[in-house]
CSV table of C-alpha atoms in Angstrom, one decimal:
chain,number,residue,atom,x,y,z
A,435,VAL,CA,0.2,-45.4,-80.7
A,436,ASN,CA,3.7,-45.1,-79.2
A,437,PHE,CA,3.8,-41.5,-78.0
A,438,ASN,CA,7.4,-41.9,-77.0
A,439,ASN,CA,8.3,-42.0,-80.7
A,440,SER,CA,6.3,-38.9,-81.6
A,441,THR,CA,8.9,-36.4,-80.5
A,442,LYS,CA,12.6,-36.7,-81.3
A,443,THR,CA,14.4,-35.5,-78.2
A,444,GLU,CA,17.9,-36.5,-79.2
A,445,LYS,CA,20.6,-33.8,-79.0
A,446,GLY,CA,24.1,-33.2,-80.3
A,447,VAL,CA,26.9,-31.6,-78.2
A,448,GLY,CA,30.0,-29.7,-79.1
A,449,LEU,CA,32.7,-28.2,-76.8
A,450,ASP,CA,35.8,-26.3,-77.8
A,451,VAL,CA,38.6,-24.6,-75.9
A,452,GLN,CA,41.1,-22.2,-77.6
A,453,LEU,CA,44.3,-20.7,-76.2
A,454,ILE,CA,43.7,-17.1,-77.2
A,455,SER,CA,47.3,-16.5,-78.3
A,456,GLU,CA,47.1,-19.3,-80.9
A,457,VAL,CA,44.3,-17.7,-82.9
A,458,ASN,CA,46.2,-15.8,-85.6
A,459,VAL,CA,44.4,-12.5,-85.6
A,460,GLU,CA,47.3,-10.7,-87.3
A,461,ASN,CA,46.8,-12.9,-90.4
A,462,SER,CA,44.2,-11.0,-92.5
A,463,VAL,CA,43.9,-13.9,-95.0
A,464,PHE,CA,43.0,-16.3,-92.1
A,465,VAL,CA,40.6,-13.8,-90.6
A,466,GLU,CA,38.8,-13.0,-93.8
A,467,ARG,CA,38.5,-16.6,-94.8
A,468,ASN,CA,36.9,-17.6,-91.6
A,469,PHE,CA,34.9,-14.6,-90.2
A,470,THR,CA,32.1,-12.6,-91.8
A,471,LYS,CA,32.4,-8.8,-92.1
A,472,ASN,CA,29.8,-8.5,-89.2
A,473,GLU,CA,31.9,-10.8,-87.0
A,474,ILE,CA,35.1,-8.9,-87.8
A,475,ASN,CA,33.5,-5.5,-87.0
A,476,TYR,CA,32.0,-6.9,-83.8
A,477,CYS,CA,35.3,-8.4,-82.6
A,478,LEU,CA,37.3,-5.2,-83.4
A,479,GLN,CA,35.0,-3.2,-81.2
A,480,GLN,CA,35.3,-5.4,-78.1
A,481,PRO,CA,37.7,-4.6,-75.2
A,482,SER,CA,39.9,-7.6,-76.3
A,483,PRO,CA,39.5,-8.3,-80.0
A,484,ASN,CA,41.8,-11.3,-79.7
A,485,SER,CA,39.6,-12.9,-77.1
A,486,SER,CA,36.5,-12.3,-79.2
A,487,PHE,CA,38.0,-13.8,-82.3
A,488,ALA,CA,39.2,-16.8,-80.3
A,489,GLY,CA,35.7,-17.1,-78.7
A,490,ARG,CA,34.0,-17.0,-82.1
A,491,TRP,CA,36.5,-19.5,-83.5
A,492,ALA,CA,35.7,-21.9,-80.6
A,493,ALA,CA,32.0,-21.3,-81.1
A,494,LYS,CA,32.2,-22.2,-84.9
A,495,GLU,CA,34.2,-25.4,-84.0
A,496,ALA,CA,31.7,-26.3,-81.3
A,497,VAL,CA,28.8,-25.9,-83.7
A,498,LEU,CA,30.5,-28.2,-86.2
A,499,LYS,CA,31.0,-30.8,-83.5
A,500,ALA,CA,27.4,-30.5,-82.2
A,501,VAL,CA,25.9,-30.9,-85.6
A,502,SER,CA,28.1,-34.0,-86.4
A,503,SER,CA,27.2,-35.4,-82.9
A,504,LEU,CA,23.5,-35.0,-83.7
A,505,VAL,CA,23.7,-36.4,-87.2
A,506,GLY,CA,26.1,-39.2,-86.3
A,507,LYS,CA,28.6,-38.5,-89.0
A,508,PRO,CA,30.8,-35.6,-90.3
A,509,LEU,CA,28.8,-33.2,-92.4
A,510,TRP,CA,31.6,-31.7,-94.4
A,511,THR,CA,33.5,-34.3,-96.3
A,512,GLY,CA,34.5,-32.6,-99.5
A,513,GLY,CA,38.0,-31.1,-99.6
A,514,ALA,CA,40.0,-29.1,-97.1
A,515,GLY,CA,37.5,-28.8,-94.3
A,516,ALA,CA,34.4,-27.0,-93.4
A,517,PRO,CA,34.0,-23.3,-94.4
A,518,LEU,CA,33.7,-21.8,-91.0
A,519,ILE,CA,32.7,-18.4,-92.5
A,520,ASP,CA,29.4,-20.0,-93.3
A,521,ILE,CA,28.7,-20.6,-89.6
A,522,GLU,CA,28.2,-17.1,-88.4
A,523,ILE,CA,27.9,-16.1,-84.7
A,524,VAL,CA,25.6,-13.2,-84.3
A,525,ARG,CA,24.9,-11.2,-81.1
A,526,LYS,CA,23.3,-8.2,-79.7
A,527,ASP,CA,24.8,-6.8,-76.5
A,528,GLY,CA,23.3,-8.3,-73.4
A,529,GLU,CA,21.7,-11.2,-75.3
A,530,ALA,CA,22.8,-14.7,-75.9
A,531,PRO,CA,24.8,-15.3,-79.1
A,532,VAL,CA,22.9,-16.9,-82.0
A,533,VAL,CA,24.1,-19.1,-84.9
A,534,LYS,CA,23.2,-18.3,-88.5
A,535,PHE,CA,24.1,-20.8,-91.3
A,536,HIS,CA,24.9,-19.6,-94.8
A,537,ASN,CA,25.4,-21.2,-98.2
A,538,ASP,CA,26.5,-24.9,-98.1
A,539,ALA,CA,26.3,-25.0,-94.3
A,540,LYS,CA,22.6,-23.8,-94.5
A,541,LYS,CA,21.8,-26.5,-97.1
A,542,LEU,CA,23.5,-29.3,-95.0
A,543,VAL,CA,21.8,-28.5,-91.7
A,544,LYS,CA,18.5,-28.4,-93.5
A,545,LYS,CA,19.2,-31.6,-95.4
A,546,PHE,CA,20.0,-33.4,-92.1
A,547,GLY,CA,17.0,-32.0,-90.2
A,548,VAL,CA,18.9,-29.9,-87.7
A,549,LYS,CA,16.2,-27.5,-86.3
A,550,ASN,CA,18.2,-25.4,-84.0
A,551,VAL,CA,21.7,-24.9,-82.6
A,552,LYS,CA,22.2,-23.1,-79.3
A,553,ILE,CA,25.6,-21.6,-78.5
A,554,THR,CA,27.4,-20.2,-75.4
A,555,ILE,CA,30.9,-18.6,-75.2
A,556,SER,CA,33.1,-17.6,-72.3
A,557,HIS,CA,36.6,-16.0,-71.9
A,558,SER,CA,39.0,-15.9,-68.9
A,559,GLY,CA,42.7,-15.6,-68.5
A,560,SER,CA,44.4,-17.1,-71.6
A,561,TYR,CA,41.5,-19.2,-72.9
A,562,SER,CA,38.2,-18.9,-74.7
A,563,VAL,CA,35.7,-21.7,-74.5
A,564,ALA,CA,32.4,-22.4,-76.3
A,565,MET,CA,29.7,-25.0,-76.2
A,566,ALA,CA,27.0,-25.8,-78.7
A,567,LEU,CA,23.8,-27.9,-78.5
A,568,ALA,CA,22.2,-29.1,-81.7
A,569,GLU,CA,18.6,-30.4,-81.9
B,750,VAL,CA,-3.1,-33.9,-84.2
B,751,ASN,CA,0.5,-32.9,-84.5
B,752,PHE,CA,2.3,-34.8,-81.7
B,753,ASN,CA,5.6,-33.1,-82.6
B,754,ASN,CA,4.2,-29.9,-81.1
B,755,SER,CA,2.9,-31.6,-78.0
B,756,THR,CA,6.2,-31.5,-76.1
B,757,LYS,CA,8.6,-28.5,-76.0
B,758,THR,CA,12.1,-30.0,-76.3
B,759,GLU,CA,14.0,-26.8,-76.7
B,760,LYS,CA,16.9,-26.2,-74.3
B,761,GLY,CA,19.1,-23.3,-73.2
B,762,VAL,CA,22.8,-23.6,-72.6
B,763,GLY,CA,25.3,-21.6,-70.6
B,764,LEU,CA,29.1,-22.1,-70.3
B,765,ASP,CA,31.5,-20.1,-68.1
B,766,VAL,CA,35.2,-20.2,-67.4
B,767,GLN,CA,37.0,-18.3,-64.6
B,768,LEU,CA,40.6,-17.8,-63.8
B,769,ILE,CA,40.5,-18.7,-60.1
B,770,SER,CA,42.9,-15.9,-59.1
B,771,GLU,CA,40.5,-13.3,-60.6
B,772,VAL,CA,37.7,-14.1,-58.2
B,773,ASN,CA,38.2,-11.7,-55.3
B,774,VAL,CA,37.6,-14.0,-52.3
B,775,GLU,CA,39.5,-11.6,-50.0
B,776,ASN,CA,36.8,-8.9,-50.6
B,777,SER,CA,34.1,-9.8,-48.0
B,778,VAL,CA,31.6,-7.2,-49.4
B,779,PHE,CA,31.9,-8.9,-52.8
B,780,VAL,CA,31.6,-12.4,-51.3
B,781,GLU,CA,28.5,-11.5,-49.1
B,782,ARG,CA,26.8,-9.8,-52.0
B,783,ASN,CA,27.1,-12.8,-54.3
B,784,PHE,CA,27.1,-15.9,-52.2
B,785,THR,CA,24.6,-17.3,-49.6
B,786,LYS,CA,25.7,-18.2,-46.1
B,787,ASN,CA,25.4,-21.9,-47.0
B,788,GLU,CA,27.6,-21.4,-50.1
B,789,ILE,CA,30.2,-19.5,-48.1
B,790,ASN,CA,30.3,-22.2,-45.4
B,791,TYR,CA,30.6,-24.9,-48.0
B,792,CYS,CA,33.4,-23.2,-49.9
B,793,LEU,CA,35.4,-22.4,-46.8
B,794,GLN,CA,35.3,-26.1,-45.8
B,795,GLN,CA,36.7,-27.3,-49.2
B,796,PRO,CA,40.4,-28.2,-49.8
B,797,SER,CA,40.8,-25.0,-52.0
B,798,PRO,CA,38.2,-22.4,-51.0
B,799,ASN,CA,39.3,-20.1,-53.8
B,800,SER,CA,38.6,-22.8,-56.4
B,801,SER,CA,35.2,-23.5,-54.9
B,802,PHE,CA,34.2,-19.8,-54.9
B,803,ALA,CA,35.4,-19.5,-58.5
B,804,GLY,CA,33.5,-22.7,-59.5
B,805,ARG,CA,30.3,-21.4,-57.9
B,806,TRP,CA,30.7,-18.0,-59.5
B,807,ALA,CA,31.2,-19.7,-62.9
B,808,ALA,CA,28.1,-21.8,-62.2
B,809,LYS,CA,25.9,-18.8,-61.4
B,810,GLU,CA,27.0,-17.1,-64.6
B,811,ALA,CA,26.4,-20.3,-66.6
B,812,VAL,CA,22.8,-20.5,-65.1
B,813,LEU,CA,22.1,-16.8,-66.1
B,814,LYS,CA,23.3,-17.6,-69.6
B,815,ALA,CA,21.4,-20.8,-69.9
B,816,VAL,CA,18.1,-19.2,-68.8
B,817,SER,CA,18.6,-16.3,-71.2
B,818,SER,CA,19.5,-18.8,-74.0
B,819,LEU,CA,16.2,-20.7,-73.3
B,820,VAL,CA,14.0,-17.6,-73.0
B,821,GLY,CA,15.6,-15.8,-75.9
B,822,LYS,CA,16.3,-12.5,-74.1
B,823,PRO,CA,18.1,-11.3,-71.0
B,824,LEU,CA,16.0,-11.9,-67.9
B,825,TRP,CA,17.5,-9.2,-65.6
B,826,THR,CA,17.2,-5.8,-67.3
B,827,GLY,CA,16.6,-3.5,-64.3
B,828,GLY,CA,19.7,-1.8,-62.9
B,829,ALA,CA,23.2,-2.9,-62.1
B,830,GLY,CA,22.9,-6.6,-63.2
B,831,ALA,CA,21.5,-9.8,-61.9
B,832,PRO,CA,21.7,-10.5,-58.1
B,833,LEU,CA,23.8,-13.7,-58.3
B,834,ILE,CA,23.1,-14.4,-54.6
B,835,ASP,CA,19.5,-15.4,-55.7
B,836,ILE,CA,21.0,-18.2,-57.8
B,837,GLU,CA,22.2,-20.6,-55.2
B,838,ILE,CA,24.3,-23.7,-55.9
B,839,VAL,CA,23.5,-26.4,-53.4
B,840,ARG,CA,25.3,-29.7,-53.1
B,841,LYS,CA,25.7,-32.8,-50.9
B,842,ASP,CA,29.1,-34.5,-51.1
B,843,GLY,CA,29.2,-37.1,-53.8
B,844,GLU,CA,26.0,-35.8,-55.6
B,845,ALA,CA,25.6,-33.5,-58.6
B,846,PRO,CA,25.2,-29.8,-57.6
B,847,VAL,CA,21.7,-28.4,-57.8
B,848,VAL,CA,20.4,-24.9,-58.5
B,849,LYS,CA,17.9,-23.2,-56.2
B,850,PHE,CA,16.4,-19.8,-57.2
B,851,HIS,CA,15.3,-17.2,-54.6
B,852,ASN,CA,13.4,-13.9,-54.6
B,853,ASP,CA,13.3,-12.1,-57.9
B,854,ALA,CA,15.2,-14.9,-59.7
B,855,LYS,CA,12.6,-17.4,-58.5
B,856,LYS,CA,9.7,-15.2,-59.8
B,857,LEU,CA,11.5,-14.6,-63.2
B,858,VAL,CA,12.2,-18.3,-64.0
B,859,LYS,CA,8.6,-19.1,-63.0
B,860,LYS,CA,7.2,-16.3,-65.2
B,861,PHE,CA,9.2,-17.5,-68.2
B,862,GLY,CA,8.3,-21.1,-67.7
B,863,VAL,CA,11.7,-22.4,-66.9
B,864,LYS,CA,11.1,-25.9,-65.4
B,865,ASN,CA,14.5,-27.1,-64.5
B,866,VAL,CA,18.2,-26.0,-64.7
B,867,LYS,CA,21.0,-28.6,-64.5
B,868,ILE,CA,24.5,-27.6,-63.5
B,869,THR,CA,28.0,-29.1,-63.6
B,870,ILE,CA,31.2,-27.7,-62.3
B,871,SER,CA,34.9,-28.6,-62.6
B,872,HIS,CA,38.3,-27.3,-61.5
B,873,SER,CA,41.9,-27.9,-62.6
B,874,GLY,CA,45.1,-26.0,-62.6
B,875,SER,CA,44.3,-22.2,-62.6
B,876,TYR,CA,40.7,-22.5,-63.9
B,877,SER,CA,37.2,-23.3,-62.8
B,878,VAL,CA,34.5,-24.1,-65.4
B,879,ALA,CA,30.8,-24.6,-65.2
B,880,MET,CA,28.0,-25.5,-67.7
B,881,ALA,CA,24.2,-25.2,-67.3
B,882,LEU,CA,21.3,-26.6,-69.2
B,883,ALA,CA,17.9,-24.9,-68.9
B,884,GLU,CA,14.7,-26.6,-69.9
C,686,VAL,CA,-4.4,-37.6,-72.3
C,687,ASN,CA,-1.5,-35.4,-71.2
C,688,PHE,CA,0.9,-35.5,-74.2
C,689,ASN,CA,3.4,-33.4,-72.2
C,690,ASN,CA,4.0,-36.5,-70.1
C,691,SER,CA,4.4,-38.8,-73.0
C,692,THR,CA,8.0,-38.0,-73.7
C,693,LYS,CA,10.6,-37.6,-71.0
C,694,THR,CA,12.9,-34.7,-72.1
C,695,GLU,CA,15.0,-34.4,-69.0
C,696,LYS,CA,18.8,-34.5,-69.5
C,697,GLY,CA,21.9,-34.8,-67.4
C,698,VAL,CA,25.0,-32.8,-67.9
C,699,GLY,CA,28.7,-33.3,-67.0
C,700,LEU,CA,31.7,-31.0,-67.6
C,701,ASP,CA,35.3,-31.7,-66.8
C,702,VAL,CA,38.6,-29.8,-67.2
C,703,GLN,CA,42.0,-31.4,-66.8
C,704,LEU,CA,45.5,-29.8,-66.6
C,705,ILE,CA,47.2,-32.2,-69.1
C,706,SER,CA,50.4,-32.4,-67.0
C,707,GLU,CA,48.5,-33.7,-64.0
C,708,VAL,CA,47.3,-36.9,-65.8
C,709,ASN,CA,50.0,-39.4,-64.9
C,710,VAL,CA,50.6,-41.1,-68.3
C,711,GLU,CA,54.0,-42.4,-67.2
C,712,ASN,CA,52.3,-44.6,-64.5
C,713,SER,CA,51.4,-47.8,-66.4
C,714,VAL,CA,49.4,-49.2,-63.5
C,715,PHE,CA,47.2,-46.0,-63.5
C,716,VAL,CA,46.9,-46.2,-67.3
C,717,GLU,CA,46.0,-49.9,-67.5
C,718,ARG,CA,43.5,-49.6,-64.6
C,719,ASN,CA,41.6,-46.7,-66.3
C,720,PHE,CA,41.9,-47.1,-70.1
C,721,THR,CA,41.0,-50.0,-72.4
C,722,LYS,CA,43.6,-51.5,-74.8
C,723,ASN,CA,41.8,-49.7,-77.7
C,724,GLU,CA,42.0,-46.4,-75.9
C,725,ILE,CA,45.7,-46.8,-75.1
C,726,ASN,CA,46.5,-47.7,-78.7
C,727,TYR,CA,44.5,-44.8,-80.0
C,728,CYS,CA,46.1,-42.2,-77.6
C,729,LEU,CA,49.6,-43.5,-78.3
C,730,GLN,CA,49.1,-42.9,-82.0
C,731,GLN,CA,48.0,-39.3,-81.6
C,732,PRO,CA,50.3,-36.3,-82.1
C,733,SER,CA,50.2,-35.6,-78.4
C,734,PRO,CA,49.4,-38.8,-76.4
C,735,ASN,CA,49.4,-36.9,-73.1
C,736,SER,CA,46.6,-34.5,-74.4
C,737,SER,CA,44.6,-37.5,-75.7
C,738,PHE,CA,44.9,-39.4,-72.4
C,739,ALA,CA,43.9,-36.3,-70.5
C,740,GLY,CA,41.0,-35.7,-72.9
C,741,ARG,CA,39.7,-39.2,-72.5
C,742,TRP,CA,40.1,-38.9,-68.7
C,743,ALA,CA,38.0,-35.7,-68.7
C,744,ALA,CA,35.5,-37.5,-71.0
C,745,LYS,CA,35.1,-40.4,-68.6
C,746,GLU,CA,34.6,-38.0,-65.6
C,747,ALA,CA,32.1,-36.0,-67.6
C,748,VAL,CA,30.1,-39.1,-68.5
C,749,LEU,CA,30.0,-40.1,-64.7
C,750,LYS,CA,28.8,-36.6,-63.8
C,751,ALA,CA,26.2,-36.5,-66.6
C,752,VAL,CA,24.7,-39.9,-65.7
C,753,SER,CA,24.6,-38.9,-62.0
C,754,SER,CA,23.0,-35.6,-63.0
C,755,LEU,CA,20.3,-37.4,-65.0
C,756,VAL,CA,19.6,-40.1,-62.4
C,757,GLY,CA,19.7,-37.6,-59.5
C,758,LYS,CA,22.1,-39.6,-57.3
C,759,PRO,CA,25.6,-41.1,-57.6
C,760,LEU,CA,25.6,-44.4,-59.5
C,761,TRP,CA,28.7,-46.0,-58.1
C,762,THR,CA,28.5,-46.2,-54.3
C,763,GLY,CA,30.4,-49.3,-53.5
C,764,GLY,CA,34.1,-49.0,-52.7
C,765,ALA,CA,36.9,-47.0,-54.0
C,766,GLY,CA,35.2,-45.2,-56.8
C,767,ALA,CA,33.8,-45.9,-60.3
C,768,PRO,CA,35.8,-48.2,-62.6
C,769,LEU,CA,36.6,-45.7,-65.4
C,770,ILE,CA,37.9,-48.4,-67.6
C,771,ASP,CA,34.2,-49.5,-68.0
C,772,ILE,CA,33.3,-46.2,-69.6
C,773,GLU,CA,35.1,-46.4,-72.9
C,774,ILE,CA,35.5,-43.5,-75.3
C,775,VAL,CA,35.5,-44.8,-78.9
C,776,ARG,CA,36.2,-42.8,-82.0
C,777,LYS,CA,36.9,-43.1,-85.7
C,778,ASP,CA,38.9,-40.2,-87.2
C,779,GLY,CA,36.7,-37.4,-88.4
C,780,GLU,CA,33.7,-38.6,-86.4
C,781,ALA,CA,32.3,-37.5,-83.0
C,782,PRO,CA,33.6,-39.7,-80.2
C,783,VAL,CA,31.1,-42.3,-78.8
C,784,VAL,CA,30.7,-43.7,-75.3
C,785,LYS,CA,30.5,-47.5,-74.8
C,786,PHE,CA,29.7,-48.9,-71.3
C,787,HIS,CA,31.0,-52.3,-70.2
C,788,ASN,CA,30.4,-54.7,-67.2
C,789,ASP,CA,28.9,-53.0,-64.1
C,790,ALA,CA,28.7,-49.6,-65.8
C,791,LYS,CA,26.6,-51.2,-68.6
C,792,LYS,CA,24.3,-52.8,-66.0
C,793,LEU,CA,23.9,-49.6,-64.0
C,794,VAL,CA,23.0,-47.3,-67.0
C,795,LYS,CA,20.5,-49.9,-68.1
C,796,LYS,CA,19.0,-50.2,-64.6
C,797,PHE,CA,18.6,-46.5,-64.4
C,798,GLY,CA,17.1,-46.1,-67.8
C,799,VAL,CA,19.9,-44.1,-69.4
C,800,LYS,CA,19.2,-44.3,-73.1
C,801,ASN,CA,22.1,-42.4,-74.6
C,802,VAL,CA,25.2,-40.4,-73.6
C,803,LYS,CA,26.7,-37.9,-76.0
C,804,ILE,CA,30.3,-36.8,-75.5
C,805,THR,CA,32.5,-34.0,-76.9
C,806,ILE,CA,36.3,-33.4,-76.2
C,807,SER,CA,38.7,-30.5,-76.8
C,808,HIS,CA,42.3,-29.7,-76.1
C,809,SER,CA,44.3,-26.4,-76.3
C,810,GLY,CA,47.4,-25.1,-74.5
C,811,SER,CA,47.8,-26.8,-71.1
C,812,TYR,CA,44.2,-28.1,-70.8
C,813,SER,CA,41.8,-30.8,-72.0
C,814,VAL,CA,38.1,-30.3,-71.5
C,815,ALA,CA,35.1,-32.6,-72.1
C,816,MET,CA,31.3,-32.4,-71.8
C,817,ALA,CA,28.7,-35.1,-71.7
C,818,LEU,CA,24.9,-35.1,-72.1
C,819,ALA,CA,22.9,-38.0,-70.8
C,820,GLU,CA,19.3,-38.7,-71.8
């Protein structure tokens, strides 16, 4: 028995940086296409909504990259790109943010055996950054 | 026997970015409250002490986030925040920086079964960034 | 039998940020010493070659840090630093970038039992960032 093969330890990583001013928060079509109602409410209540939207955007991109890095190929191949609204970033104050997948995103991560995606977000000055680890 | 359950592979992640100019190195009360004597000596000997203090600050924040991400809840809940001086960043030139926990921080990571926290730091231009992985 | 010891789950992490304007792409000696022909061709075909060179530079540095973080000591100790040209960043459009080791870098990672290094790169505004996970 080869115990080394009994647990898959491989991970996928995703990192994303966003110049906060480049995330077009004034464009309500863009916002509603990419963020859930809960995300929009959360961001609008933060001290700097623009930073929060940029941080969430970076987080969604980081999750996409981490899942592709784990699976070894792009997950979303049909059409004009991945629906980022289906990768929701949820958080309670004081706790680490959590990723929830919906609709096609949920089916795809299940199909490819992704068990868990951890996410971390930070803002300072003109930038938001996020990193995701998929396992 | 389910070998897949025999090894816990879950990780916690923490990322932090800091605008170097925002870390108030001129304020000795702030510095002595948050950095150990060894950290202060190390930073003052670097080519850019401000960048080094900002990098260590980002690293301490990244460690806090990574441990919370692993444990699934905030570790420090009593009072005015975590004592960052108890999360020490140690390094020898040319080697990767290492995290050492002291006092309450040491008790908490032991209580929650945190075995190891890896840390990495970088500076460029106006920013310091750090990332931590807790297991 | 202690199943907990049957799988080594420890990881190494490396993060790097680069101010894009500081990566000296005009200096062909610097470029040819640090980037493979494939990397140079790829970067020159991108919308912003400077960002791509800076991103690859950050990725190579992140890989070096991640491997040192995993192994617990610096890998390259002889002479004027690690030959970054031997840490190649390969990618196909739409897929996650992949690390390929050559020459001494290949021998060293094999010697130290590094099985895999995952890499992720991002650009925005004036900065490129990269993160690596070694296992």
